């Protein structure tokens, strides 16, 4: 049942997302509405990072050690989006630096790129306790930051790692096994869903699928995959 606090929370969320998207004023004058387009505030990526590091929008801010904004080339053609920081990422304040991250680095290098060439981010900027799955409310609170990051970086291709990244960005509940391997449109950007590297550590047999997906992405970006490279 919807109560007043649900409604207030929803209004607050919408206003915060709009503020992040650059809508400066709430226009309530009907005449003005047609004349005054919302003004876009040109927030920069470093400013957005500052904003994230002061975020108190959900309870994960009370348990995190560091915010993990994301890292890499701010003008990257290729952006990787994962789920949420784990223990090592929380400790270092950097994305994908644990075991799954090492595998991700191998995948990136297998197509002839370096981590510094791409941008790596996550749906959540804070670690969920005990690495539990992100909660719907946490995703709702945090995803405006990611949406703005994508808008500022303007990658040509997004590689969405795992179900939380793919389902959130594509607004679907279709399982990742069905989504993977095809390009989808995300705000005019090609988005390729694939399995999460942590899943690959538990299911090495799925690495070949990710390698197939990665090669499709490399081709789209006009990258020449080094011949000697085998599936990571
Ligand atoms: N898993 C993720 O989804 N993101 C990280 O940054 C690390 C592990």
XYZ file of C-alpha atoms and ligand atoms in Angstrom:
240
model
C 0.000 0.000 0.000
C 1.281 3.472 -0.821
C 1.555 5.763 2.173
C 2.670 9.364 2.487
C 6.260 8.458 3.321
C 6.504 6.277 0.157
C 5.224 9.228 -1.869
C 7.643 11.654 -0.194
C 10.536 9.261 -0.787
C 9.599 8.915 -4.425
C 9.364 12.729 -4.838
C 12.736 13.152 -3.092
C 14.338 10.521 -5.343
C 12.932 12.161 -8.471
C 14.140 15.595 -7.398
C 17.613 14.300 -6.581
C 17.835 12.495 -9.919
C 16.679 15.657 -11.714
C 19.204 17.774 -9.854
C 21.929 15.370 -10.903
C 20.692 15.508 -14.463
C 21.054 19.293 -14.364
C 17.460 20.433 -13.856
C 17.965 23.529 -11.722
C 14.478 24.711 -10.922
C 11.096 23.192 -10.491
C 8.770 25.107 -12.782
C 5.244 25.316 -11.465
C 4.009 28.294 -13.455
C 2.116 26.830 -16.445
C 2.888 29.848 -18.659
C 6.555 29.678 -17.780
C 6.574 25.959 -18.536
C 6.291 26.574 -22.255
C 8.859 29.398 -22.268
C 11.460 28.156 -19.827
C 13.244 24.955 -20.770
C 15.051 23.380 -17.783
C 18.602 24.700 -17.648
C 21.316 22.036 -17.893
C 24.111 22.440 -15.411
C 27.304 21.219 -16.989
C 28.664 19.152 -14.174
C 32.098 17.666 -14.910
C 33.249 14.142 -14.131
C 35.507 15.333 -11.248
C 32.582 17.336 -9.836
C 30.375 14.281 -10.079
C 33.035 12.299 -8.219
C 32.987 14.928 -5.446
C 29.218 14.609 -5.269
C 29.418 10.836 -4.985
C 32.008 11.072 -2.232
C 29.563 13.113 -0.149
C 26.568 10.883 -0.887
C 24.318 9.824 2.002
C 21.403 8.667 -0.114
C 21.324 5.136 1.282
C 22.621 3.229 4.274
C 25.617 1.807 2.381
C 27.323 5.155 3.031
C 27.389 4.208 6.721
C 29.276 0.954 6.183
C 31.623 1.732 3.295
C 35.342 2.409 3.724
C 35.642 4.248 0.419
C 33.317 5.294 -2.355
C 34.214 3.587 -5.626
C 33.367 6.142 -8.287
C 34.964 4.310 -11.202
C 38.274 4.726 -12.920
C 39.921 5.043 -16.302
C 39.881 7.183 -19.405
C 37.214 9.917 -19.062
C 36.933 9.933 -22.865
C 36.895 6.167 -23.308
C 35.197 4.584 -26.316
C 34.597 1.488 -24.232
C 33.013 1.483 -20.793
C 32.672 -1.542 -18.519
C 29.906 -1.503 -15.960
C 29.801 -3.993 -13.101
C 27.606 -4.490 -10.091
C 29.118 -3.098 -6.898
C 32.471 -2.853 -5.132
C 33.649 -5.895 -3.195
C 35.995 -6.034 -0.206
C 39.191 -5.124 -2.087
C 37.508 -2.375 -4.115
C 36.029 -0.894 -0.931
C 39.478 -0.951 0.668
C 41.250 0.706 -2.269
C 38.438 2.925 -3.590
C 38.987 1.474 -7.076
C 36.778 -0.731 -9.244
C 37.574 -4.330 -10.124
C 40.870 -4.740 -8.276
C 40.094 -8.081 -6.598
C 40.069 -11.560 -8.170
C 37.254 -10.776 -10.598
C 39.098 -7.579 -11.491
C 42.237 -9.478 -12.426
C 40.180 -11.556 -14.836
C 38.569 -8.406 -16.223
C 42.037 -6.936 -16.814
C 42.963 -10.066 -18.797
C 39.799 -9.732 -20.885
C 40.601 -6.073 -21.634
C 44.197 -6.885 -22.535
C 43.122 -9.797 -24.729
C 41.655 -7.295 -27.207
C 44.842 -5.261 -27.190
C 43.724 -2.528 -24.763
C 44.913 -1.474 -21.317
C 42.779 -0.653 -18.309
C 43.770 3.016 -18.715
C 42.194 3.033 -22.197
C 38.713 2.159 -20.958
C 36.475 3.401 -18.150
C 35.380 0.936 -15.490
C 32.404 1.691 -13.255
C 29.657 0.037 -11.277
C 25.935 0.333 -10.664
C 26.587 0.922 -6.931
C 29.375 3.157 -5.660
C 29.455 1.553 -2.205
C 30.054 -2.024 -1.103
C 26.987 -3.910 0.094
C 27.837 -5.617 3.420
C 29.203 -9.158 2.937
C 29.013 -8.640 -0.825
C 25.277 -9.288 -0.832
C 23.293 -8.421 -3.958
C 22.341 -4.763 -4.425
C 18.816 -3.972 -3.194
C 16.297 -2.363 -5.588
C 16.233 0.795 -3.482
C 20.024 1.070 -3.491
C 20.032 0.714 -7.280
C 17.308 3.369 -7.579
C 19.272 5.782 -5.360
C 22.660 5.197 -6.964
C 21.916 4.706 -10.662
C 21.470 8.447 -11.432
C 25.232 8.778 -10.787
C 25.998 6.072 -13.339
C 23.569 7.537 -15.857
C 25.372 10.880 -15.543
C 28.784 9.188 -15.837
C 27.742 7.561 -19.107
C 26.362 10.887 -20.348
C 29.674 12.627 -19.589
C 32.022 9.916 -20.873
C 29.936 9.245 -23.993
C 31.414 5.828 -24.786
C 30.718 4.198 -28.143
C 30.111 0.837 -26.507
C 29.116 -0.298 -23.017
C 30.056 -3.791 -21.892
C 27.532 -4.567 -19.135
C 28.946 -7.155 -16.754
C 26.331 -9.393 -15.199
C 22.642 -9.243 -14.571
C 22.508 -6.158 -12.337
C 24.300 -3.923 -14.833
C 22.456 -5.269 -17.875
C 18.997 -5.407 -16.314
C 19.292 -1.969 -14.708
C 20.479 -0.188 -17.849
C 18.052 -1.987 -20.143
C 15.204 -1.788 -17.638
C 14.341 -5.443 -18.025
C 14.138 -8.598 -15.950
C 15.245 -10.890 -18.777
C 17.955 -13.266 -17.482
C 21.529 -12.425 -18.448
C 21.865 -15.796 -20.231
C 19.163 -14.601 -22.664
C 20.383 -11.008 -22.918
C 24.059 -11.681 -23.580
C 25.719 -11.734 -26.975
C 23.636 -9.071 -28.720
C 23.850 -5.308 -28.912
C 21.039 -3.245 -27.407
C 20.485 0.478 -27.594
C 21.137 2.473 -24.442
C 20.599 6.192 -25.080
C 22.113 5.882 -28.553
C 25.062 3.823 -27.245
C 25.606 0.173 -28.164
C 25.311 -1.958 -25.058
C 26.550 -5.547 -24.956
C 25.437 -7.568 -21.928
C 27.671 -10.428 -20.852
C 28.463 -12.556 -17.821
C 30.127 -11.014 -14.772
C 33.811 -11.940 -14.230
C 32.941 -13.253 -10.724
C 30.518 -15.674 -12.398
C 33.336 -16.770 -14.707
C 35.528 -17.576 -11.701
C 32.823 -19.975 -10.514
C 31.904 -21.183 -14.022
C 35.036 -21.162 -16.203
C 33.058 -22.877 -18.986
C 31.252 -19.576 -19.612
C 34.513 -17.761 -20.434
C 34.179 -18.722 -24.080
C 30.841 -16.870 -24.276
C 32.350 -13.703 -22.826
C 35.257 -14.013 -25.242
C 32.787 -14.242 -28.154
C 30.933 -11.160 -26.842
C 34.191 -9.274 -26.336
C 35.290 -9.968 -29.901
C 32.000 -8.610 -31.247
C 32.651 -5.442 -29.215
C 36.250 -5.223 -30.465
C 35.021 -5.495 -34.056
C 32.428 -2.779 -33.473
C 35.201 -0.497 -32.192
C 37.403 -1.338 -35.159
C 40.029 -2.927 -32.913
C 42.360 -5.535 -34.297
C 42.443 -8.346 -31.753
C 46.060 -9.532 -31.502
C 46.333 -12.866 -33.354
C 48.391 -14.570 -30.686
C 45.815 -13.851 -28.044
C 43.807 -16.822 -26.913
C 40.620 -16.761 -24.885
C 41.629 -15.390 -21.441
N 32.491 -6.808 -8.834
C 31.872 -5.734 -9.370
O 30.778 -5.840 -9.904
N 32.492 -4.565 -9.312
C 33.683 -4.392 -8.772
O 34.188 -3.276 -8.779
C 34.321 -5.529 -8.239
C 33.700 -6.712 -8.274
